[in-house]
CSV table of C-alpha atoms in Angstrom, one decimal:
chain,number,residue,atom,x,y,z
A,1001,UNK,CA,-42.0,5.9,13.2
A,1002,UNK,CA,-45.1,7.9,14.7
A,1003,UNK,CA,-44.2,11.6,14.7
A,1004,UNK,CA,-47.0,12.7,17.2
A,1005,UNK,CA,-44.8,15.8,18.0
A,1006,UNK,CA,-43.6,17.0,14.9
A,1007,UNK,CA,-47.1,16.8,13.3
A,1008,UNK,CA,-48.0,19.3,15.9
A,1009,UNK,CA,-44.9,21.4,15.0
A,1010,UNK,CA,-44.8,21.4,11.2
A,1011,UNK,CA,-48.3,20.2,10.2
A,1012,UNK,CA,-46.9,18.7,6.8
A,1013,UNK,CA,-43.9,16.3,7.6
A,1014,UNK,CA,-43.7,14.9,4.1
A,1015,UNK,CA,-42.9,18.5,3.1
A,1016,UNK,CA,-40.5,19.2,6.2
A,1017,UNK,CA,-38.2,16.3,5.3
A,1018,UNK,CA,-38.1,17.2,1.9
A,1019,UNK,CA,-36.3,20.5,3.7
A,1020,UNK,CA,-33.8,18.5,6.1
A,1021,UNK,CA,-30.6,19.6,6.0
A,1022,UNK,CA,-31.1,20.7,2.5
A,1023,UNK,CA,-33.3,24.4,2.5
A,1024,UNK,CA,-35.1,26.4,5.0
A,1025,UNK,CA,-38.9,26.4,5.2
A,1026,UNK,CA,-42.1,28.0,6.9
A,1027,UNK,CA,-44.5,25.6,8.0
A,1028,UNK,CA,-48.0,26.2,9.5
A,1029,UNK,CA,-48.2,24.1,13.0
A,1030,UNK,CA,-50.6,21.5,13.5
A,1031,UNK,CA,-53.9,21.9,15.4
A,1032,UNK,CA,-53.2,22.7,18.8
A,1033,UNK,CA,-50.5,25.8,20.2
A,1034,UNK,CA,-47.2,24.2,20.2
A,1035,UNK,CA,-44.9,25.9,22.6
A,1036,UNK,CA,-45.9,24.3,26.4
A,1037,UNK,CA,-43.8,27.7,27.4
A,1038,UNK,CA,-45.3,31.2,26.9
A,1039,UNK,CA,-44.5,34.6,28.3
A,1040,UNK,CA,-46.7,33.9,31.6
A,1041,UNK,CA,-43.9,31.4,32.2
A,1042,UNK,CA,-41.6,34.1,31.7
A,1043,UNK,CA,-43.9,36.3,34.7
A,1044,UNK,CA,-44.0,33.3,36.7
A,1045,UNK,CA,-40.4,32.6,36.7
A,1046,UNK,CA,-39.5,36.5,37.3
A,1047,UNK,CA,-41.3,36.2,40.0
A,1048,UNK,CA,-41.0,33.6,42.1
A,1049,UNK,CA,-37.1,35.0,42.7
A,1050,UNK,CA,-35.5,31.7,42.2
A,1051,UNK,CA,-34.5,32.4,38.7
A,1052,UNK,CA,-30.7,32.7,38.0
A,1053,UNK,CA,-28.3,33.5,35.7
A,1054,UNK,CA,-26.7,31.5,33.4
A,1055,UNK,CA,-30.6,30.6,32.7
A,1056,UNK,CA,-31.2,34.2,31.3
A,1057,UNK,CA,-29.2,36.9,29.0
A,1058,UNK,CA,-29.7,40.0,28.1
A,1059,UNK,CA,-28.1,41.0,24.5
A,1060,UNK,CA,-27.8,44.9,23.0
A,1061,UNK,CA,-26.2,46.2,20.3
A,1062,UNK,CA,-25.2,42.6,19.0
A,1063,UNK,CA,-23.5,41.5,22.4
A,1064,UNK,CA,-24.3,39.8,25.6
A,1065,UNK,CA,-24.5,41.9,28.2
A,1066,UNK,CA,-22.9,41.5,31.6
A,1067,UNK,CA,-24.5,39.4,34.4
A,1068,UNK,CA,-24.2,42.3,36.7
A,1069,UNK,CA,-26.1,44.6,34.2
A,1070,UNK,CA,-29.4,42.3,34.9
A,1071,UNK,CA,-28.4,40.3,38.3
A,1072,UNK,CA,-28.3,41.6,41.9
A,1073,UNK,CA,-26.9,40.0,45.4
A,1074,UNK,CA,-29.2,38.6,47.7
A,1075,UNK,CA,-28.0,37.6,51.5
A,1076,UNK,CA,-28.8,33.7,51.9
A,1077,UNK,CA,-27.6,32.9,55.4
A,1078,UNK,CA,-26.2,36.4,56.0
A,1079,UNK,CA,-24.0,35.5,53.0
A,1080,UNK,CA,-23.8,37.3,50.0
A,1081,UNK,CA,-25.2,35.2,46.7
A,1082,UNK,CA,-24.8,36.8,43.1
A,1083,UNK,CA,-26.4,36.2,39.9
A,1084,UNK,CA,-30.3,36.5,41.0
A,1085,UNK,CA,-32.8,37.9,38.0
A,1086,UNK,CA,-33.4,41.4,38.6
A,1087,UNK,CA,-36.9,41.4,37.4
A,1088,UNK,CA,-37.5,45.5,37.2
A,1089,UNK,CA,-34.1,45.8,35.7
A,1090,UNK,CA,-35.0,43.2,33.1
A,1091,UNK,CA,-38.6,44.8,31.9
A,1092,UNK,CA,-36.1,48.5,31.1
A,1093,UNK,CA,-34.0,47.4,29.6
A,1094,UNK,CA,-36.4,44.9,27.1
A,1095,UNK,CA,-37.9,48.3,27.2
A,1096,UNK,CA,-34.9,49.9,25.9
A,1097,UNK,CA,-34.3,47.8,23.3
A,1098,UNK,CA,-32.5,44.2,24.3
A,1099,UNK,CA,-32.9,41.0,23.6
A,1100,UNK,CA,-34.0,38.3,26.2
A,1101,UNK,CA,-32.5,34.9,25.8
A,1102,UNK,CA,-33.4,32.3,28.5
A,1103,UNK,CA,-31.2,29.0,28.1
A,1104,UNK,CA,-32.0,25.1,28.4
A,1105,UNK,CA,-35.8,25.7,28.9
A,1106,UNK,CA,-35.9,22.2,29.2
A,1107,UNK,CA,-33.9,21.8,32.2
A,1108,UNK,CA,-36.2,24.1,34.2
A,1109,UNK,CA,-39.5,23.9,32.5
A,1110,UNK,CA,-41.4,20.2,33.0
A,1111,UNK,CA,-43.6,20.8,30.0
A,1112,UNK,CA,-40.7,21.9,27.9
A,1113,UNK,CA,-39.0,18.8,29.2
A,1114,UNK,CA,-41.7,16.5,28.1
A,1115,UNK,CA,-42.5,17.6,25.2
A,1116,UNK,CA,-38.3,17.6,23.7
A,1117,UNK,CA,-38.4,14.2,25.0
A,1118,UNK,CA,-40.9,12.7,23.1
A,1119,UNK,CA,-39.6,15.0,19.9
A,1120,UNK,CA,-36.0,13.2,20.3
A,1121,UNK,CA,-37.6,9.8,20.3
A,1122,UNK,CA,-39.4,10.6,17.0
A,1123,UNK,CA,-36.1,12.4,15.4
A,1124,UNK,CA,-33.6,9.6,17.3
A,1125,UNK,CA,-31.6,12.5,18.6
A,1126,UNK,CA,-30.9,14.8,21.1
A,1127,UNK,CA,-33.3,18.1,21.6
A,1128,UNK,CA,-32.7,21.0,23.4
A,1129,UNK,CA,-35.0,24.1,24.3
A,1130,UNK,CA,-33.8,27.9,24.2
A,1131,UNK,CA,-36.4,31.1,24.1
A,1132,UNK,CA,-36.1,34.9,23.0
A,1133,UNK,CA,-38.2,37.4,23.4
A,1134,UNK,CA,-37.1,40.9,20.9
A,1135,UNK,CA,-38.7,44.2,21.5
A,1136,UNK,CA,-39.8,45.6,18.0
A,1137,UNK,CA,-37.6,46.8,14.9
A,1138,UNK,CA,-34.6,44.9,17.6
A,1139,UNK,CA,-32.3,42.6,15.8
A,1140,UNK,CA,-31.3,39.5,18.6
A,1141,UNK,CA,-28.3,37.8,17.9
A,1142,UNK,CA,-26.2,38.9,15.2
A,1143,UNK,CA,-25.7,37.0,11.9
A,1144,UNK,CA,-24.8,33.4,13.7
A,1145,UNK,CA,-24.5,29.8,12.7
A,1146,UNK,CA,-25.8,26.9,15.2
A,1147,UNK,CA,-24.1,23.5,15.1
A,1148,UNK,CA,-28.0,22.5,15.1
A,1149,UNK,CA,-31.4,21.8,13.3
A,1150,UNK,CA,-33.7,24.6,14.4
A,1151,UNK,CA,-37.2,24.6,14.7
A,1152,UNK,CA,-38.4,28.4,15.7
A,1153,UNK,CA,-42.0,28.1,16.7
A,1154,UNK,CA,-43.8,31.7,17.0
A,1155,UNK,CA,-45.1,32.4,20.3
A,1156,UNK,CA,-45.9,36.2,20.2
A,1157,UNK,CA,-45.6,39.2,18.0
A,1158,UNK,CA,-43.8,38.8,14.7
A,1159,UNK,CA,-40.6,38.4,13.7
A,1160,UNK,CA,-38.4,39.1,10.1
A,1161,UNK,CA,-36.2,36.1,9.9
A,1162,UNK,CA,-33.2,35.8,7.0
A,1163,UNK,CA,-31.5,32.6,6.6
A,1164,UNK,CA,-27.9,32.0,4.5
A,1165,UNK,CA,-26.5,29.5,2.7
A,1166,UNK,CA,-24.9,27.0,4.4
A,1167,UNK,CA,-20.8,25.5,4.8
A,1168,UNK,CA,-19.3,24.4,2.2
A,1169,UNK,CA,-18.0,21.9,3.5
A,1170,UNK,CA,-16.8,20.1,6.8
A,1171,UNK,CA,-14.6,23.3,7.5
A,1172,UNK,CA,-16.7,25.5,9.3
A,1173,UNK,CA,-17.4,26.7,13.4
A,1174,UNK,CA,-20.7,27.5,14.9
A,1175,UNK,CA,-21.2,30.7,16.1
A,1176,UNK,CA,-20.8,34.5,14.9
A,1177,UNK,CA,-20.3,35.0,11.4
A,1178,UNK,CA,-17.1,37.2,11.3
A,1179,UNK,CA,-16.5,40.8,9.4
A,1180,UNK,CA,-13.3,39.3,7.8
A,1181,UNK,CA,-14.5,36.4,6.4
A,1182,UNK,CA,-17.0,35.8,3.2
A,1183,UNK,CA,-20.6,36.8,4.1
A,1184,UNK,CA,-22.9,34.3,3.0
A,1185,UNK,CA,-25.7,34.6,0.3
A,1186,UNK,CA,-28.6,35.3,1.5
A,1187,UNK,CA,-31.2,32.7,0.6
A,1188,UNK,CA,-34.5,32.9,2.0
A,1189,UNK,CA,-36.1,36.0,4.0
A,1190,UNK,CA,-39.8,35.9,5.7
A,1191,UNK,CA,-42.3,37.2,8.7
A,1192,UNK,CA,-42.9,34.3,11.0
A,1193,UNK,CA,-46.5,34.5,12.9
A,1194,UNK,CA,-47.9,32.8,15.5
A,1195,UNK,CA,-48.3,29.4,15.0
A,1196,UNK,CA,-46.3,29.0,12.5
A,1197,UNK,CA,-42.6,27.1,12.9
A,1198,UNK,CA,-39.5,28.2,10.9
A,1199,UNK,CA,-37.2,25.2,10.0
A,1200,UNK,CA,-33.1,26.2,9.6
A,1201,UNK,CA,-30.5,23.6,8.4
A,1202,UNK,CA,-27.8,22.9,10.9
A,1203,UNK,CA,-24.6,25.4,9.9
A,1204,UNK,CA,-27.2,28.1,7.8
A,1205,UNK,CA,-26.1,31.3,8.9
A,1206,UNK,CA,-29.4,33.5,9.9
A,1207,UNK,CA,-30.1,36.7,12.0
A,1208,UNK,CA,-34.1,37.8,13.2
A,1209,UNK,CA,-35.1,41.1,14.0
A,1210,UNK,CA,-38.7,42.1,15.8
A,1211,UNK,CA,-41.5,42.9,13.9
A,1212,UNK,CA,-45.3,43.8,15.8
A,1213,UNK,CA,-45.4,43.9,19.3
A,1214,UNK,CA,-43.2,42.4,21.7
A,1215,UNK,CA,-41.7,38.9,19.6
A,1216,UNK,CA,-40.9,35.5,21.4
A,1217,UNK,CA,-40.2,32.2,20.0
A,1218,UNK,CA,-39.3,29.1,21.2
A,1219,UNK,CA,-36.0,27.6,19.3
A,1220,UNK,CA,-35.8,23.6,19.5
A,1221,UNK,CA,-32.0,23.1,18.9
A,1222,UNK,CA,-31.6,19.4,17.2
A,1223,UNK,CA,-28.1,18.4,18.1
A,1224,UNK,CA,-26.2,16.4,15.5
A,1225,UNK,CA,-23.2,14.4,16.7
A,1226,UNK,CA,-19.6,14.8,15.5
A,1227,UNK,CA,-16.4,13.4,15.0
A,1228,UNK,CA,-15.3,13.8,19.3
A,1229,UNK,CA,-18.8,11.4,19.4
A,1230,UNK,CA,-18.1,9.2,17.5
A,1231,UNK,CA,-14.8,8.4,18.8
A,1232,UNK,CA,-16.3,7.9,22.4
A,1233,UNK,CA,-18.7,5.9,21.1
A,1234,UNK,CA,-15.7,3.8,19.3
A,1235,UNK,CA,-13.9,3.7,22.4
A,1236,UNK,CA,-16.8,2.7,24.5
A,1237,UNK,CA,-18.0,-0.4,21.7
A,1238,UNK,CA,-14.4,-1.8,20.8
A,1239,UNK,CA,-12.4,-1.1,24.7
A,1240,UNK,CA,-16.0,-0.9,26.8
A,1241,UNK,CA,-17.5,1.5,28.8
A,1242,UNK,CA,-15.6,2.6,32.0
A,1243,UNK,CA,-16.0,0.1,34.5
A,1244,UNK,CA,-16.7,-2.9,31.6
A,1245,UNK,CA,-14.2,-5.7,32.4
A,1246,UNK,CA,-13.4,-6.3,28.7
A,1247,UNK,CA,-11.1,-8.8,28.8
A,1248,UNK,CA,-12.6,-11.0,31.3
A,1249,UNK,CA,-9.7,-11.9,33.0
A,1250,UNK,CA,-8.4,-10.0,37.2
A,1251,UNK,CA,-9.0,-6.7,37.7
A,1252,UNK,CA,-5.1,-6.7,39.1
A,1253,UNK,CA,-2.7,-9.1,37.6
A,1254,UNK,CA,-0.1,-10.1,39.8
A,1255,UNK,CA,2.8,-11.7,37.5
A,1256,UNK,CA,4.4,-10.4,34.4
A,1257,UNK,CA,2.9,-13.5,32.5
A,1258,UNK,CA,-0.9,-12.9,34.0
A,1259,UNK,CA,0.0,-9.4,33.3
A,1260,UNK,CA,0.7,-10.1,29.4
A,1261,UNK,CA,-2.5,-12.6,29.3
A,1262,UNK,CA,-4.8,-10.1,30.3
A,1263,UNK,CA,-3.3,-7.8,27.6
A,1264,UNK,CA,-3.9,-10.5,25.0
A,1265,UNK,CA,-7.4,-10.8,25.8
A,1266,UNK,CA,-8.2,-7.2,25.7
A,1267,UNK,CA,-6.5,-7.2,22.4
A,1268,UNK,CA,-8.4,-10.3,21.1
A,1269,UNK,CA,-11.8,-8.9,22.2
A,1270,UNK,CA,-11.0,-5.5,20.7
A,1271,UNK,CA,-10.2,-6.7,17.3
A,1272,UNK,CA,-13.4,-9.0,17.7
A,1273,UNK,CA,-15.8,-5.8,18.6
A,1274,UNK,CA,-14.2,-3.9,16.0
A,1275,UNK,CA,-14.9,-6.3,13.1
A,1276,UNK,CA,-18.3,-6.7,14.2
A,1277,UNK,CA,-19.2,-2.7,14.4
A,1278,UNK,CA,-20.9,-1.1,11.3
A,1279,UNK,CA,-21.0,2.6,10.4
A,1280,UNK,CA,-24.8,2.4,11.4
A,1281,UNK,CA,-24.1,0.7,14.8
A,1282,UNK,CA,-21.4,3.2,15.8
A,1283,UNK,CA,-24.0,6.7,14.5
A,1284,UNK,CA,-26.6,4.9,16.2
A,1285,UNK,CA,-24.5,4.3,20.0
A,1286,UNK,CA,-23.5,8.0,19.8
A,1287,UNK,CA,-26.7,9.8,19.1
A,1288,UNK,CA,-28.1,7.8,21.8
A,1289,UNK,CA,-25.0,8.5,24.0
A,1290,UNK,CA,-26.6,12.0,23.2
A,1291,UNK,CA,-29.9,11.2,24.2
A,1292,UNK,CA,-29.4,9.5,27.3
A,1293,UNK,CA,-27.9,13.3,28.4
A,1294,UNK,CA,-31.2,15.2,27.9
A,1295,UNK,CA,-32.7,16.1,31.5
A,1296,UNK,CA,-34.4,13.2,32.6
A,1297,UNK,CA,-38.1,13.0,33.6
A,1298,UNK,CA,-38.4,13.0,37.5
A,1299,UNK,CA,-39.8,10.9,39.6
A,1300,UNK,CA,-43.7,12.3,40.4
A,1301,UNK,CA,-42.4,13.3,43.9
A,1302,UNK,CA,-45.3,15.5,46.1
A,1303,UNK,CA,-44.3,16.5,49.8
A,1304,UNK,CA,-48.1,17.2,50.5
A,1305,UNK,CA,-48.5,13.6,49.2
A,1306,UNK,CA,-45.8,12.1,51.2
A,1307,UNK,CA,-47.4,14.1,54.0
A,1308,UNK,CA,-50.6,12.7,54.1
A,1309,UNK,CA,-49.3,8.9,53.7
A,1310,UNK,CA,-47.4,9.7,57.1
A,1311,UNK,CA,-50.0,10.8,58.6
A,1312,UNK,CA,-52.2,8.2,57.5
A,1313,UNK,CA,-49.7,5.6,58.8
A,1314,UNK,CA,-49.6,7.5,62.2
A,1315,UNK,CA,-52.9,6.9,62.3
A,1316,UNK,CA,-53.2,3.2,62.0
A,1317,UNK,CA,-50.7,3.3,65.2
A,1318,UNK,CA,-52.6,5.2,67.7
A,1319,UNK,CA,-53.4,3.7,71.0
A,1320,UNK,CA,-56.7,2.2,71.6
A,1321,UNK,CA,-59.3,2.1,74.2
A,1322,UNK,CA,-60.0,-0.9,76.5
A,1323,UNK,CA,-62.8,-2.0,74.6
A,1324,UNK,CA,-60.6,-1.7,71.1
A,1325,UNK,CA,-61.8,1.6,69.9
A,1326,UNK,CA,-59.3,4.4,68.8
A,1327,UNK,CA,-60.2,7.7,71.5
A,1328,UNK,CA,-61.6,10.4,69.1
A,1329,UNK,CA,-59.1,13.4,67.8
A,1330,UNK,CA,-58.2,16.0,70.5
A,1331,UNK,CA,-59.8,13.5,73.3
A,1332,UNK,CA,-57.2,13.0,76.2
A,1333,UNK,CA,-56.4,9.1,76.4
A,1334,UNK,CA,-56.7,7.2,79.4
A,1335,UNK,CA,-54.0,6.7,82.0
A,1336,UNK,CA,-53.3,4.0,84.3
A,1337,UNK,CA,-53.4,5.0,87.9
């Protein structure tokens, strides 16, 4: 397997697996800048006044903030809209202290979208893109655990990163670490600089807080399948996919007899799938079930492109002149009197 893409993000991949799902680790990226999104994408994105809530939050004080704290109405056809950046409102109150967060980069960004693409073909699983940008001595999110590998690439400023053991076991939930429950060991503490990428095990518990200057990073969430995967994938492999005519027999039996036929062919198949599946096979159809849900590379669609082809073809149409020649632009064509 070529890792074009993680070369670029951890520099040393021989090192980097020797950290997966095992320990946290610092390592310096590879040649070029990694992150295809900066904080000019952030500028251009404030202000082109498309962007919307849920695609941006605003966290203080160890909570998310209210959408109406950030957002503002706009009239679209003389009819009020909600949930539109307000861009002032944002730069205050990063000013006074909160935490950006801008969701599924990938979904809106086409170079963030390429480049998680190719990263989920190297790692075989799903990739997904979030950013934050933390005014200094801020801490983001509070002490958290992500049902996720994450790869935090520096983009800007510094950052003071602390990572915590890991579950147990199986018995754990992504998400806030709570007061009433143990608080994890803290296990590993350092800066992260530009160009350098932060790698934390899926279910380590870690919290960041802003060091020099304004901080962003870009966090690649690797998404691990579970248990409610697996069974869809086990449904889909032994009964079919919706819409596979597994047992081969009339979409609507009419007797009680075809009726009981069709029911022993869908049982006969079943069992047949089922003995054939391996562990491997069934891991292998989920993650991909997983992959095939990451936001797709569009078609290369250009209106100034599909504008010149029509005009083009308009072209070849026009009327010609007795003796076979096209009348020049703007001339007035000939009518028959």
């Amino acid at each position: 397997m070529t890792a074009q893409i993680l070369d670029r993000l951890v520099g040393d991949t021989v090192s980097f697996w020797s950290h997966w799902r095992a320990s946290p680790g610092v390592f310096v990226a590879g040649g070029e800048a990694v992150s295809p999104f900066t904080l000019a994408d952030i500028d251009a994105a404030l202000a082109s006044g498309f962007f919307r809530e849920p695609y941006v939050e605003m966290w203080a004080d160890g909570r998310r903030m209210p959408a109406g704290e950030f957002t503002t109405e706009r009239a679209v056809g003389q009819v009020a809209q909600g949930g539109f950046v307000d861009a002032a409102r944002i730069h205050a109150l990063l000013g006074e202290g909160a935490t950006m967060l801008l969701r599924r980069v990938d979904q809106w960004h086409a170079p963030t979208r390429e480049l998680l693409r190719a990263l989920a073909r190297e790692l075989r699983r799903a990739v997904e893109a979030f950013f934050f940008v933390t005014p200094a001595g801020q801490e983001g999110l509070p002490l958290h655990r992500d049902d996720a590998d994450v790869l935090v690439v520096q983009v800007a400023g510094t950052k003071n990163w602390r990572v915590h053991e890991g579950p147990a076991d199986g018995a754990w939930r992504a998400g806030r670490v709570r007061s009433d429950e143990p608080r994890p060991q803290e296990l590993f503490q350092t800066v992260l600089r530009p160009g350098e990428t932060l790698y934390i095990p899926r279910g380590f518990a870690h919290r960041a807080t802003g060091e020099d200057g304004l901080s962003a990073h870009l966090s690649l969430t690797v998404r691990e399948i579970g248990v409610a995967d697996l069974s869809r994938s086990l449904k889909d492999r032994v009964l079919g996919a919706e819409g596979d005519d597994v047992a081969g027999a009339g979409p609507l039996p009419i007797s009680d007899d075809a009726l009981a036929a069709a029911a022993t062919t869908l049982l006969d198949n079943a069992r047949r799938r089922l003995a054939e599946l391996t562990p491997d096979a069934l891991v292998a159809h989920a993650r991909q079930r997983r992959l095939d849900l990451m936001p797709a590379t569009g078609p290369d669609l250009s209106l100034t492109g599909l504008a010149a082809s029509l005009t083009a073809t308009a072209g070849h149409g026009r009327e010609r002149t007795p003796d076979g020649e096209r009348p020049p632009e703007g001339e007035p064509r000939a009518r028959a009197v």
